[in-house]
PDB file of C-alpha atoms and ligand atoms in Angstrom:
ATOM      1  CA  MET A1472       0.056   0.031  -0.123  1.00 58.00           C
ATOM      2  CA  ILE A1473       1.176   3.688  -0.419  1.00 75.00           C
ATOM      3  CA  GLY A1474       2.939   5.152   2.517  1.00 76.00           C
ATOM      4  CA  SER A1475       1.771   8.132   4.142  1.00 83.00           C
ATOM      5  CA  GLY A1476       3.380  11.219   2.925  1.00 92.00           C
ATOM      6  CA  ALA A1477       3.696   9.909  -0.582  1.00 97.00           C
ATOM      7  CA  GLY A1478       3.077  12.432  -3.453  1.00 98.00           C
ATOM      8  CA  ALA A1479       0.162  12.470  -5.545  1.00 98.00           C
ATOM      9  CA  VAL A1480      -0.991  14.341  -8.501  1.00 98.00           C
ATOM     10  CA  VAL A1481      -4.676  14.377  -9.699  1.00 99.00           C
ATOM     11  CA  THR A1482      -5.570  16.163 -13.191  1.00 98.00           C
ATOM     12  CA  GLY A1483      -9.126  17.542 -13.542  1.00 98.00           C
ATOM     13  CA  GLY A1484      -9.203  17.746  -9.703  1.00 98.00           C
ATOM     14  CA  GLY A1485     -11.249  20.891  -9.280  1.00 98.00           C
ATOM     15  CA  ASN A1486     -14.697  19.146  -9.603  1.00 98.00           C
ATOM     16  CA  GLY A1487     -16.556  16.011  -9.777  1.00 98.00           C
ATOM     17  CA  ILE A1488     -14.455  12.672  -9.495  1.00 98.00           C
ATOM     18  CA  GLY A1489     -11.126  14.222  -9.520  1.00 98.00           C
ATOM     19  CA  ARG A1490     -12.086  16.500  -6.520  1.00 98.00           C
ATOM     20  CA  ALA A1491     -13.549  13.137  -4.656  1.00 98.00           C
ATOM     21  CA  LEU A1492     -10.034  11.534  -5.583  1.00 98.00           C
ATOM     22  CA  ALA A1493      -8.037  14.499  -4.174  1.00 98.00           C
ATOM     23  CA  ARG A1494      -9.942  14.289  -1.120  1.00 98.00           C
ATOM     24  CA  ARG A1495      -9.781  10.545  -0.594  1.00 98.00           C
ATOM     25  CA  LEU A1496      -5.908  10.461  -1.175  1.00 98.00           C
ATOM     26  CA  ALA A1497      -5.311  13.485   1.240  1.00 98.00           C
ATOM     27  CA  ALA A1498      -7.411  11.643   3.821  1.00 98.00           C
ATOM     28  CA  GLY A1499      -5.450   8.436   3.393  1.00 97.00           C
ATOM     29  CA  GLY A1500      -2.463  10.713   4.033  1.00 97.00           C
ATOM     30  CA  LEU A1501      -0.782  11.617   0.738  1.00 98.00           C
ATOM     31  CA  ARG A1502       0.277  14.980  -0.367  1.00 98.00           C
ATOM     32  CA  VAL A1503      -1.834  16.058  -3.118  1.00 98.00           C
ATOM     33  CA  VAL A1504      -1.231  18.505  -5.940  1.00 98.00           C
ATOM     34  CA  VAL A1505      -4.519  19.457  -7.666  1.00 98.00           C
ATOM     35  CA  ASN A1506      -4.635  20.254 -11.158  1.00 98.00           C
ATOM     36  CA  ASP A1507      -7.391  21.603 -12.991  1.00 98.00           C
ATOM     37  CA  LEU A1508      -7.970  23.742 -16.314  1.00 98.00           C
ATOM     38  CA  ASP A1509     -10.256  25.957 -13.798  1.00 98.00           C
ATOM     39  CA  PRO A1510      -7.713  27.687 -11.590  1.00 98.00           C
ATOM     40  CA  ALA A1511     -10.241  28.776  -8.894  1.00 98.00           C
ATOM     41  CA  ALA A1512     -11.789  25.097  -8.693  1.00 98.00           C
ATOM     42  CA  ALA A1513      -8.011  23.710  -8.447  1.00 98.00           C
ATOM     43  CA  SER A1514      -7.402  26.404  -5.505  1.00 98.00           C
ATOM     44  CA  ALA A1515     -10.581  25.588  -3.673  1.00 98.00           C
ATOM     45  CA  VAL A1516     -10.026  21.973  -3.589  1.00 98.00           C
ATOM     46  CA  ALA A1517      -6.398  22.236  -2.557  1.00 98.00           C
ATOM     47  CA  ALA A1518      -7.039  24.799   0.207  1.00 98.00           C
ATOM     48  CA  GLU A1519      -9.516  22.139   1.680  1.00 98.00           C
ATOM     49  CA  ILE A1520      -7.333  19.421   1.686  1.00 98.00           C
ATOM     50  CA  GLU A1521      -4.040  21.231   2.377  1.00 98.00           C
ATOM     51  CA  GLY A1522      -2.871  20.460  -0.817  1.00 98.00           C
ATOM     52  CA  PHE A1523      -1.161  22.480  -3.692  1.00 98.00           C
ATOM     53  CA  ALA A1524      -2.979  23.848  -6.878  1.00 98.00           C
ATOM     54  CA  VAL A1525      -1.412  23.625 -10.191  1.00 98.00           C
ATOM     55  CA  PRO A1526      -3.606  24.898 -12.880  1.00 98.00           C
ATOM     56  CA  ALA A1527      -2.758  23.639 -16.284  1.00 98.00           C
ATOM     57  CA  ASP A1528      -4.308  22.380 -19.606  1.00 98.00           C
ATOM     58  CA  VAL A1529      -3.602  18.379 -19.902  1.00 98.00           C
ATOM     59  CA  SER A1530      -4.780  18.293 -23.240  1.00 98.00           C
ATOM     60  CA  THR A1531      -1.351  19.646 -24.585  1.00 98.00           C
ATOM     61  CA  GLU A1532       2.132  18.466 -24.133  1.00 98.00           C
ATOM     62  CA  ASP A1533       3.253  21.606 -22.800  1.00 98.00           C
ATOM     63  CA  GLY A1534       0.525  21.650 -20.310  1.00 98.00           C
ATOM     64  CA  VAL A1535       1.050  18.216 -18.904  1.00 98.00           C
ATOM     65  CA  ALA A1536       4.984  19.093 -18.848  1.00 98.00           C
ATOM     66  CA  ALA A1537       4.441  22.260 -16.873  1.00 98.00           C
ATOM     67  CA  LEU A1538       2.141  20.367 -14.420  1.00 98.00           C
ATOM     68  CA  ILE A1539       4.643  17.429 -13.763  1.00 98.00           C
ATOM     69  CA  ALA A1540       7.565  19.924 -13.576  1.00 98.00           C
ATOM     70  CA  VAL A1541       5.683  21.943 -10.713  1.00 98.00           C
ATOM     71  CA  ALA A1542       4.427  18.925  -9.072  1.00 98.00           C
ATOM     72  CA  ARG A1543       7.867  17.538  -8.924  1.00 98.00           C
ATOM     73  CA  LYS A1544       9.240  20.642  -7.509  1.00 98.00           C
ATOM     74  CA  HIS A1545       6.596  20.790  -5.000  1.00 98.00           C
ATOM     75  CA  LEU A1546       6.508  16.975  -3.959  1.00 98.00           C
ATOM     76  CA  GLY A1547      10.030  15.824  -4.628  1.00 96.00           C
ATOM     77  CA  HIS A1548       8.737  12.560  -6.061  1.00 96.00           C
ATOM     78  CA  ILE A1549       5.597  11.826  -7.613  1.00 98.00           C
ATOM     79  CA  ASP A1550       4.346   8.502  -6.311  1.00 98.00           C
ATOM     80  CA  VAL A1551       0.853   8.486  -7.737  1.00 98.00           C
ATOM     81  CA  TYR A1552      -0.353  10.070 -10.815  1.00 98.00           C
ATOM     82  CA  CYS A1553      -4.112  10.124 -11.459  1.00 99.00           C
ATOM     83  CA  SER A1554      -4.805  10.996 -15.097  1.00 99.00           C
ATOM     84  CA  ASN A1555      -8.518  11.833 -14.445  1.00 98.00           C
ATOM     85  CA  ALA A1556      -9.593  14.821 -16.658  1.00 98.00           C
ATOM     86  CA  GLY A1557     -11.841  13.970 -19.390  1.00 98.00           C
ATOM     87  CA  ILE A1558     -14.414  15.331 -21.603  1.00 98.00           C
ATOM     88  CA  ALA A1559     -17.526  14.093 -23.355  1.00 97.00           C
ATOM     89  CA  ALA A1560     -18.124  15.663 -26.897  1.00 96.00           C
ATOM     90  CA  PRO A1561     -21.582  14.811 -28.046  1.00 93.00           C
ATOM     91  CA  GLY A1562     -22.288  13.233 -31.527  1.00 95.00           C
ATOM     92  CA  GLY A1563     -21.392  10.234 -33.974  1.00 96.00           C
ATOM     93  CA  TYR A1564     -19.817  10.075 -37.432  1.00 96.00           C
ATOM     94  CA  GLU A1565     -21.007  13.887 -37.650  1.00 97.00           C
ATOM     95  CA  ALA A1566     -18.872  15.153 -34.721  1.00 97.00           C
ATOM     96  CA  THR A1567     -16.501  17.890 -35.642  1.00 97.00           C
ATOM     97  CA  GLU A1568     -12.628  17.515 -36.254  1.00 98.00           C
ATOM     98  CA  PRO A1569     -11.816  19.721 -33.297  1.00 98.00           C
ATOM     99  CA  ASP A1570     -14.068  17.561 -30.998  1.00 98.00           C
ATOM    100  CA  TRP A1571     -12.435  14.575 -32.169  1.00 98.00           C
ATOM    101  CA  GLN A1572      -8.989  15.652 -31.665  1.00 98.00           C
ATOM    102  CA  ARG A1573      -9.683  17.290 -28.411  1.00 98.00           C
ATOM    103  CA  SER A1574     -11.207  14.182 -26.992  1.00 98.00           C
ATOM    104  CA  TRP A1575      -8.032  12.316 -28.330  1.00 98.00           C
ATOM    105  CA  ASP A1576      -5.774  14.812 -26.493  1.00 98.00           C
ATOM    106  CA  VAL A1577      -7.653  14.883 -23.213  1.00 98.00           C
ATOM    107  CA  ASN A1578      -9.214  11.259 -22.989  1.00 98.00           C
ATOM    108  CA  LEU A1579      -5.788   9.423 -24.338  1.00 98.00           C
ATOM    109  CA  MET A1580      -2.719  11.639 -25.130  1.00 98.00           C
ATOM    110  CA  ALA A1581      -2.726  13.309 -21.545  1.00 99.00           C
ATOM    111  CA  HIS A1582      -1.993   9.680 -20.203  1.00 99.00           C
ATOM    112  CA  VAL A1583       0.520   8.850 -22.792  1.00 99.00           C
ATOM    113  CA  ARG A1584       2.293  12.262 -22.291  1.00 98.00           C
ATOM    114  CA  ALA A1585       2.219  12.023 -18.605  1.00 99.00           C
ATOM    115  CA  SER A1586       3.700   8.592 -18.549  1.00 98.00           C
ATOM    116  CA  ARG A1587       6.556   9.576 -21.008  1.00 98.00           C
ATOM    117  CA  LEU A1588       7.759  12.001 -18.201  1.00 98.00           C
ATOM    118  CA  LEU A1589       7.074   9.901 -15.356  1.00 98.00           C
ATOM    119  CA  MET A1590       8.334   6.527 -16.448  1.00 98.00           C
ATOM    120  CA  PRO A1591      11.864   6.917 -16.411  1.00 98.00           C
ATOM    121  CA  ASP A1592      11.902   7.967 -12.540  1.00 98.00           C
ATOM    122  CA  TRP A1593       9.315   5.178 -11.669  1.00 98.00           C
ATOM    123  CA  LEU A1594      11.472   2.341 -13.772  1.00 98.00           C
ATOM    124  CA  ASP A1595      14.646   3.752 -11.801  1.00 98.00           C
ATOM    125  CA  ARG A1596      13.053   3.561  -8.623  1.00 98.00           C
ATOM    126  CA  GLY A1597      11.165   0.206  -9.391  1.00 98.00           C
ATOM    127  CA  THR A1598       7.786   1.783  -8.176  1.00 98.00           C
ATOM    128  CA  GLY A1599       5.136   4.156  -9.532  1.00 98.00           C
ATOM    129  CA  ARG A1600       1.333   3.865  -9.752  1.00 98.00           C
ATOM    130  CA  LEU A1601      -0.594   5.260 -12.585  1.00 98.00           C
ATOM    131  CA  VAL A1602      -4.348   5.773 -12.211  1.00 99.00           C
ATOM    132  CA  ILE A1603      -6.360   6.349 -15.471  1.00 98.00           C
ATOM    133  CA  THR A1604     -10.052   7.419 -15.070  1.00 98.00           C
ATOM    134  CA  ALA A1605     -11.379   5.744 -18.141  1.00 98.00           C
ATOM    135  CA  SER A1606     -15.024   4.916 -18.059  1.00 98.00           C
ATOM    136  CA  ALA A1607     -17.643   2.018 -18.601  1.00 98.00           C
ATOM    137  CA  ALA A1608     -17.671   3.296 -21.958  1.00 98.00           C
ATOM    138  CA  GLY A1609     -14.256   2.252 -22.384  1.00 98.00           C
ATOM    139  CA  LEU A1610     -15.339  -1.543 -21.874  1.00 98.00           C
ATOM    140  CA  LEU A1611     -18.776  -1.148 -23.379  1.00 98.00           C
ATOM    141  CA  THR A1612     -19.959   1.780 -25.149  1.00 97.00           C
ATOM    142  CA  MET A1613     -21.839   5.068 -24.463  1.00 97.00           C
ATOM    143  CA  LEU A1614     -24.736   5.711 -26.555  1.00 96.00           C
ATOM    144  CA  GLY A1615     -24.633   9.436 -27.926  1.00 95.00           C
ATOM    145  CA  THR A1616     -21.030  10.152 -28.053  1.00 96.00           C
ATOM    146  CA  ALA A1617     -18.857   8.351 -30.346  1.00 98.00           C
ATOM    147  CA  PRO A1618     -15.827  10.377 -29.547  1.00 98.00           C
ATOM    148  CA  TYR A1619     -15.986   9.728 -25.998  1.00 98.00           C
ATOM    149  CA  SER A1620     -16.778   5.704 -26.423  1.00 98.00           C
ATOM    150  CA  VAL A1621     -13.884   5.441 -28.700  1.00 98.00           C
ATOM    151  CA  THR A1622     -11.203   7.604 -26.911  1.00 98.00           C
ATOM    152  CA  LYS A1623     -12.378   5.943 -23.720  1.00 98.00           C
ATOM    153  CA  HIS A1624     -11.574   2.312 -25.243  1.00 98.00           C
ATOM    154  CA  ALA A1625      -8.260   3.562 -26.090  1.00 99.00           C
ATOM    155  CA  ALA A1626      -7.574   4.825 -22.553  1.00 99.00           C
ATOM    156  CA  VAL A1627      -8.444   1.217 -21.433  1.00 99.00           C
ATOM    157  CA  ALA A1628      -6.237  -0.183 -24.021  1.00 99.00           C
ATOM    158  CA  TYR A1629      -3.527   2.058 -22.894  1.00 99.00           C
ATOM    159  CA  ALA A1630      -3.769   1.400 -19.422  1.00 99.00           C
ATOM    160  CA  GLU A1631      -3.726  -2.438 -20.149  1.00 98.00           C
ATOM    161  CA  TRP A1632      -0.573  -2.071 -22.096  1.00 98.00           C
ATOM    162  CA  MET A1633       1.194  -0.506 -19.615  1.00 99.00           C
ATOM    163  CA  ALA A1634       0.401  -2.827 -16.875  1.00 98.00           C
ATOM    164  CA  ALA A1635       1.052  -5.612 -18.992  1.00 98.00           C
ATOM    165  CA  THR A1636       4.321  -4.306 -20.221  1.00 98.00           C
ATOM    166  CA  TYR A1637       5.676  -2.928 -16.864  1.00 98.00           C
ATOM    167  CA  GLY A1638       3.904  -4.475 -14.151  1.00 98.00           C
ATOM    168  CA  HIS A1639       6.821  -6.710 -13.519  1.00 98.00           C
ATOM    169  CA  ARG A1640       9.052  -3.790 -12.881  1.00 98.00           C
ATOM    170  CA  GLY A1641       7.192  -2.205 -10.142  1.00 98.00           C
ATOM    171  CA  LEU A1642       4.326  -0.095 -11.966  1.00 98.00           C
ATOM    172  CA  ALA A1643       0.976  -0.431 -10.606  1.00 98.00           C
ATOM    173  CA  VAL A1644      -1.798   0.452 -12.831  1.00 98.00           C
ATOM    174  CA  HIS A1645      -5.289   1.206 -12.033  1.00 98.00           C
ATOM    175  CA  CYS A1646      -7.982   1.934 -14.649  1.00 98.00           C
ATOM    176  CA  ILE A1647     -11.574   3.287 -13.278  1.00 98.00           C
ATOM    177  CA  CYS A1648     -14.450   2.350 -15.144  1.00 98.00           C
ATOM    178  CA  PRO A1649     -17.603   3.682 -13.592  1.00 98.00           C
ATOM    179  CA  GLN A1650     -20.963   4.186 -15.308  1.00 97.00           C
ATOM    180  CA  GLY A1651     -22.937   7.368 -14.080  1.00 96.00           C
ATOM    181  CA  VAL A1652     -21.618   9.369 -11.357  1.00 97.00           C
ATOM    182  CA  ARG A1653     -23.392  12.389 -10.165  1.00 96.00           C
ATOM    183  CA  THR A1654     -20.923  15.178 -11.730  1.00 96.00           C
ATOM    184  CA  SER A1655     -21.433  18.011 -14.075  1.00 95.00           C
ATOM    185  CA  MET A1656     -20.520  15.743 -16.866  1.00 95.00           C
ATOM    186  CA  LEU A1657     -23.450  13.564 -16.142  1.00 92.00           C
ATOM    187  CA  ALA A1658     -25.596  16.449 -15.906  1.00 90.00           C
ATOM    188  CA  GLY A1659     -24.814  17.419 -19.525  1.00 91.00           C
ATOM    189  CA  SER A1660     -24.999  14.127 -20.996  1.00 89.00           C
ATOM    190  CA  GLY A1661     -28.374  14.660 -22.639  1.00 89.00           C
ATOM    191  CA  PRO A1662     -31.069  12.216 -23.146  1.00 90.00           C
ATOM    192  CA  ALA A1663     -28.595   9.277 -23.629  1.00 90.00           C
ATOM    193  CA  GLY A1664     -27.414  10.206 -20.036  1.00 90.00           C
ATOM    194  CA  ASP A1665     -31.040  10.342 -18.773  1.00 88.00           C
ATOM    195  CA  VAL A1666     -32.138   7.082 -20.032  1.00 88.00           C
ATOM    196  CA  VAL A1667     -28.714   5.068 -19.651  1.00 87.00           C
ATOM    197  CA  LEU A1668     -26.971   6.348 -16.777  1.00 89.00           C
ATOM    198  CA  ARG A1669     -29.218   8.298 -14.088  1.00 88.00           C
ATOM    199  CA  ASP A1670     -31.119   5.589 -12.496  1.00 91.00           C
ATOM    200  CA  THR A1671     -27.704   3.811 -11.454  1.00 94.00           C
ATOM    201  CA  ALA A1672     -25.642   7.158 -10.787  1.00 96.00           C
ATOM    202  CA  ILE A1673     -23.309   7.083  -7.836  1.00 97.00           C
ATOM    203  CA  GLU A1674     -21.635   9.932  -5.949  1.00 97.00           C
ATOM    204  CA  PRO A1675     -18.144  10.745  -7.014  1.00 98.00           C
ATOM    205  CA  GLU A1676     -17.151   9.797  -3.269  1.00 98.00           C
ATOM    206  CA  ALA A1677     -17.985   6.029  -4.068  1.00 98.00           C
ATOM    207  CA  VAL A1678     -15.733   6.067  -6.989  1.00 98.00           C
ATOM    208  CA  ALA A1679     -12.894   7.526  -4.842  1.00 98.00           C
ATOM    209  CA  GLU A1680     -13.423   4.825  -2.018  1.00 98.00           C
ATOM    210  CA  ALA A1681     -13.545   2.152  -5.023  1.00 98.00           C
ATOM    211  CA  LEU A1682     -10.130   3.427  -5.974  1.00 98.00           C
ATOM    212  CA  TRP A1683      -8.731   3.228  -2.558  1.00 98.00           C
ATOM    213  CA  GLU A1684      -9.787  -0.267  -2.073  1.00 98.00           C
ATOM    214  CA  GLY A1685      -8.535  -1.345  -5.161  1.00 98.00           C
ATOM    215  CA  MET A1686      -5.101   0.295  -4.555  1.00 97.00           C
ATOM    216  CA  SER A1687      -4.548  -1.835  -1.543  1.00 96.00           C
ATOM    217  CA  ASP A1688      -5.777  -4.848  -3.185  1.00 96.00           C
ATOM    218  CA  GLY A1689      -3.553  -4.148  -6.026  1.00 97.00           C
ATOM    219  CA  ARG A1690      -6.439  -4.629  -8.590  1.00 98.00           C
ATOM    220  CA  PHE A1691      -6.262  -3.210 -12.056  1.00 98.00           C
ATOM    221  CA  LEU A1692      -9.739  -2.644 -12.987  1.00 98.00           C
ATOM    222  CA  ILE A1693     -11.782  -0.416 -10.569  1.00 98.00           C
ATOM    223  CA  LEU A1694     -15.360  -1.045 -11.022  1.00 98.00           C
ATOM    224  CA  PRO A1695     -17.716   1.163  -8.728  1.00 98.00           C
ATOM    225  CA  HIS A1696     -20.444  -0.396 -10.339  1.00 98.00           C
ATOM    226  CA  PRO A1697     -20.201  -3.903  -9.885  1.00 97.00           C
ATOM    227  CA  GLU A1698     -22.685  -5.213 -12.536  1.00 97.00           C
ATOM    228  CA  VAL A1699     -20.265  -3.562 -15.372  1.00 98.00           C
ATOM    229  CA  ALA A1700     -18.087  -6.794 -15.038  1.00 98.00           C
ATOM    230  CA  ARG A1701     -21.263  -8.735 -16.290  1.00 97.00           C
ATOM    231  CA  PHE A1702     -21.893  -6.688 -19.150  1.00 97.00           C
ATOM    232  CA  TYR A1703     -18.385  -6.800 -20.141  1.00 98.00           C
ATOM    233  CA  GLY A1704     -18.459 -10.419 -20.103  1.00 98.00           C
ATOM    234  CA  LEU A1705     -21.774 -10.614 -22.026  1.00 97.00           C
ATOM    235  CA  ARG A1706     -20.068  -8.221 -24.773  1.00 98.00           C
ATOM    236  CA  ALA A1707     -17.134 -10.582 -25.010  1.00 98.00           C
ATOM    237  CA  ALA A1708     -19.126 -13.997 -25.002  1.00 98.00           C
ATOM    238  CA  ASP A1709     -22.097 -12.879 -26.938  1.00 98.00           C
ATOM    239  CA  THR A1710     -21.172  -9.557 -29.148  1.00 98.00           C
ATOM    240  CA  ASP A1711     -24.487  -9.948 -30.989  1.00 98.00           C
ATOM    241  CA  LYS A1712     -26.765 -10.395 -28.245  1.00 97.00           C
ATOM    242  CA  TRP A1713     -25.106  -7.477 -26.278  1.00 97.00           C
ATOM    243  CA  LEU A1714     -25.472  -5.345 -29.536  1.00 98.00           C
ATOM    244  CA  ARG A1715     -29.295  -6.018 -29.663  1.00 98.00           C
ATOM    245  CA  GLY A1716     -29.512  -5.017 -26.072  1.00 96.00           C
ATOM    246  CA  MET A1717     -27.860  -1.559 -26.968  1.00 96.00           C
ATOM    247  CA  GLY A1718     -30.072  -1.001 -29.900  1.00 97.00           C
ATOM    248  CA  VAL A1719     -32.965  -1.601 -27.645  1.00 97.00           C
ATOM    249  CA  LEU A1720     -31.545   1.208 -25.261  1.00 95.00           C
ATOM    250  CA  GLN A1721     -30.936   3.438 -28.347  1.00 96.00           C
ATOM    251  CA  GLN A1722     -34.628   3.034 -29.320  1.00 96.00           C
ATOM    252  CA  ARG A1723     -35.527   4.212 -25.837  1.00 95.00           C
ATOM    253  CA  ILE A1724     -33.330   7.155 -25.927  1.00 95.00           C
ATOM    254  CA  GLU A1725     -34.891   8.087 -29.358  1.00 94.00           C
ATOM    255  CA  ASP A1726     -38.418   7.661 -27.915  1.00 94.00           C
ATOM    256  CA  SER A1727     -37.781   9.804 -24.920  1.00 91.00           C
ATOM    257  CA  THR A1728     -36.134  12.617 -27.271  1.00 86.00           C
ATOM    258  CA  ALA A1729     -39.350  12.490 -29.315  1.00 85.00           C
ATOM    259  CA  GLU A1730     -41.471  12.503 -26.327  1.00 82.00           C
ATOM    260  CA  SER A1731     -39.803  15.625 -24.883  1.00 76.00           C
ATOM    261  CA  GLY A1732     -39.398  17.489 -28.339  1.00 66.00           C
TER     262      GLY A1732
HETATM  263  N1  LIG B2121     -19.518  11.500 -14.522  1.00 69.70           N
HETATM  264  C1  LIG B2121     -19.621  10.385 -14.778  1.00 69.70           C
HETATM  265  O1  LIG B2121     -20.631   9.891 -15.214  1.00 69.70           O
HETATM  266  C2  LIG B2121     -18.382   9.770 -15.462  1.00 69.70           C
HETATM  267  C3  LIG B2121     -18.625   8.291 -15.794  1.00 69.70           C
HETATM  268  C4  LIG B2121     -17.356   7.589 -16.232  1.00 69.70           C
HETATM  269  C5  LIG B2121     -16.149   8.247 -16.356  1.00 69.70           C
HETATM  270  N2  LIG B2121     -16.181   9.536 -15.822  1.00 69.70           N
HETATM  271  C6  LIG B2121     -14.851  10.191 -16.280  1.00 69.70           C
HETATM  272  O2  LIG B2121     -14.279  10.667 -15.104  1.00 69.70           O
HETATM  273  C7  LIG B2121     -13.450  11.831 -15.255  1.00 69.70           C
HETATM  274  C8  LIG B2121     -13.975  13.090 -14.452  1.00 69.70           C
HETATM  275  O3  LIG B2121     -15.220  13.228 -15.084  1.00 69.70           O
HETATM  276  P1  LIG B2121     -16.144  14.138 -13.926  1.00 69.70           P
HETATM  277  O4  LIG B2121     -17.613  13.465 -14.282  1.00 69.70           O
HETATM  278  O5  LIG B2121     -15.832  14.307 -12.618  1.00 69.70           O
HETATM  279  O6  LIG B2121     -16.292  15.486 -14.878  1.00 69.70           O
HETATM  280  P2  LIG B2121     -16.248  16.910 -14.329  1.00 69.70           P
HETATM  281  O7  LIG B2121     -16.787  17.609 -15.626  1.00 69.70           O
HETATM  282  O8  LIG B2121     -17.471  17.289 -13.331  1.00 69.70           O
HETATM  283  O9  LIG B2121     -14.880  17.372 -13.980  1.00 69.70           O
HETATM  284  C9  LIG B2121     -13.830  17.423 -14.870  1.00 69.70           C
HETATM  285  C10 LIG B2121     -12.893  18.440 -14.448  1.00 69.70           C
HETATM  286  O10 LIG B2121     -11.708  18.305 -15.480  1.00 69.70           O
HETATM  287  C11 LIG B2121     -11.325  19.494 -15.697  1.00 69.70           C
HETATM  288  N3  LIG B2121     -10.807  19.446 -17.068  1.00 69.70           N
HETATM  289  C12 LIG B2121     -11.359  19.185 -18.301  1.00 69.70           C
HETATM  290  N4  LIG B2121     -10.392  19.406 -19.191  1.00 69.70           N
HETATM  291  C13 LIG B2121      -9.061  19.503 -18.522  1.00 69.70           C
HETATM  292  C14 LIG B2121      -8.049  19.725 -19.273  1.00 69.70           C
HETATM  293  N5  LIG B2121      -7.791  19.758 -20.489  1.00 69.70           N
HETATM  294  N6  LIG B2121      -6.926  19.936 -18.269  1.00 69.70           N
HETATM  295  C15 LIG B2121      -7.148  20.066 -16.873  1.00 69.70           C
HETATM  296  N7  LIG B2121      -8.546  19.964 -16.425  1.00 69.70           N
HETATM  297  C16 LIG B2121      -9.528  19.624 -17.230  1.00 69.70           C
HETATM  298  C17 LIG B2121     -12.627  20.527 -15.783  1.00 69.70           C
HETATM  299  O11 LIG B2121     -12.307  21.538 -15.563  1.00 69.70           O
HETATM  300  C18 LIG B2121     -13.546  20.031 -14.562  1.00 69.70           C
HETATM  301  O12 LIG B2121     -13.117  20.544 -13.227  1.00 69.70           O
HETATM  302  C19 LIG B2121     -13.331  11.970 -16.747  1.00 69.70           C
HETATM  303  O13 LIG B2121     -12.331  11.373 -17.464  1.00 69.70           O
HETATM  304  C20 LIG B2121     -14.635  11.260 -17.158  1.00 69.70           C
HETATM  305  O14 LIG B2121     -14.709  10.881 -18.460  1.00 69.70           O
HETATM  306  C21 LIG B2121     -17.031  10.156 -15.704  1.00 69.70           C
END
């Protein structure tokens, strides 16, 4: 388990799941750097947990580099890096180029760019912990947003690859895959979120607790909604049946849109 006083970074820590992760890590005795695009949000959380705010945009290589440089200066070593910031652009094939690009940058490349800077130190020391907030959308799919589903699949694939390649050299990887969580992202998820996610939505604190338990158990996949394991199994075992079920849900979303419109 992680020693008290270890250094942690949480991206997108100003709100929602990131804020809950920052609070949970701080309550567990870690020193936490709180990153967010929104400086006021980062500062508010940092003040509450006696952490340190580092506003930066993790959608760019420069933003990630600046965050990690300042965090290292403050913490000494970064022991835990929670690459949590994420965005959900709506739409399917018709989503715009900028929406697709920004989704790749935040939902995948932020993890890759951070690893590039963290791994040399972690491999030297034979220890490091990379936490990636993906989504159940990365194991299954999220109706209403192709850029989100596709880039979250990529995030899961990247987390798996890192764990498979560097686990034996001391890297711990945790991949958080919740369904609906009551945050501003869920509030903005439109009819698909209403139909698919809202009834089973949980609080961000439950996600943070699931991570904390998963860290002490050394678990890769963190499933705050345990039923996701069953859906994931069904998708693998009988993809056509799973797709037919998704089609039923899509029809319900379209019906609900027609009723409200
Ligand atoms: N809310 C859900 O239902 C849900 C479900 C599964 C996974 N997730 C994932 O959890 C993570 C957190 O989502 P949330 O629901 O807490 O969202 P949120 O919108 O409530 O909070 C996200 C935070 O990230 C920050 N952020 C966004 N882009 C950033 C960037 N480029 N650089 C730095 N900070 C940035 C925002 O300013 C915001 O404070 C995301 O990766 C999301 O995909 C959310």
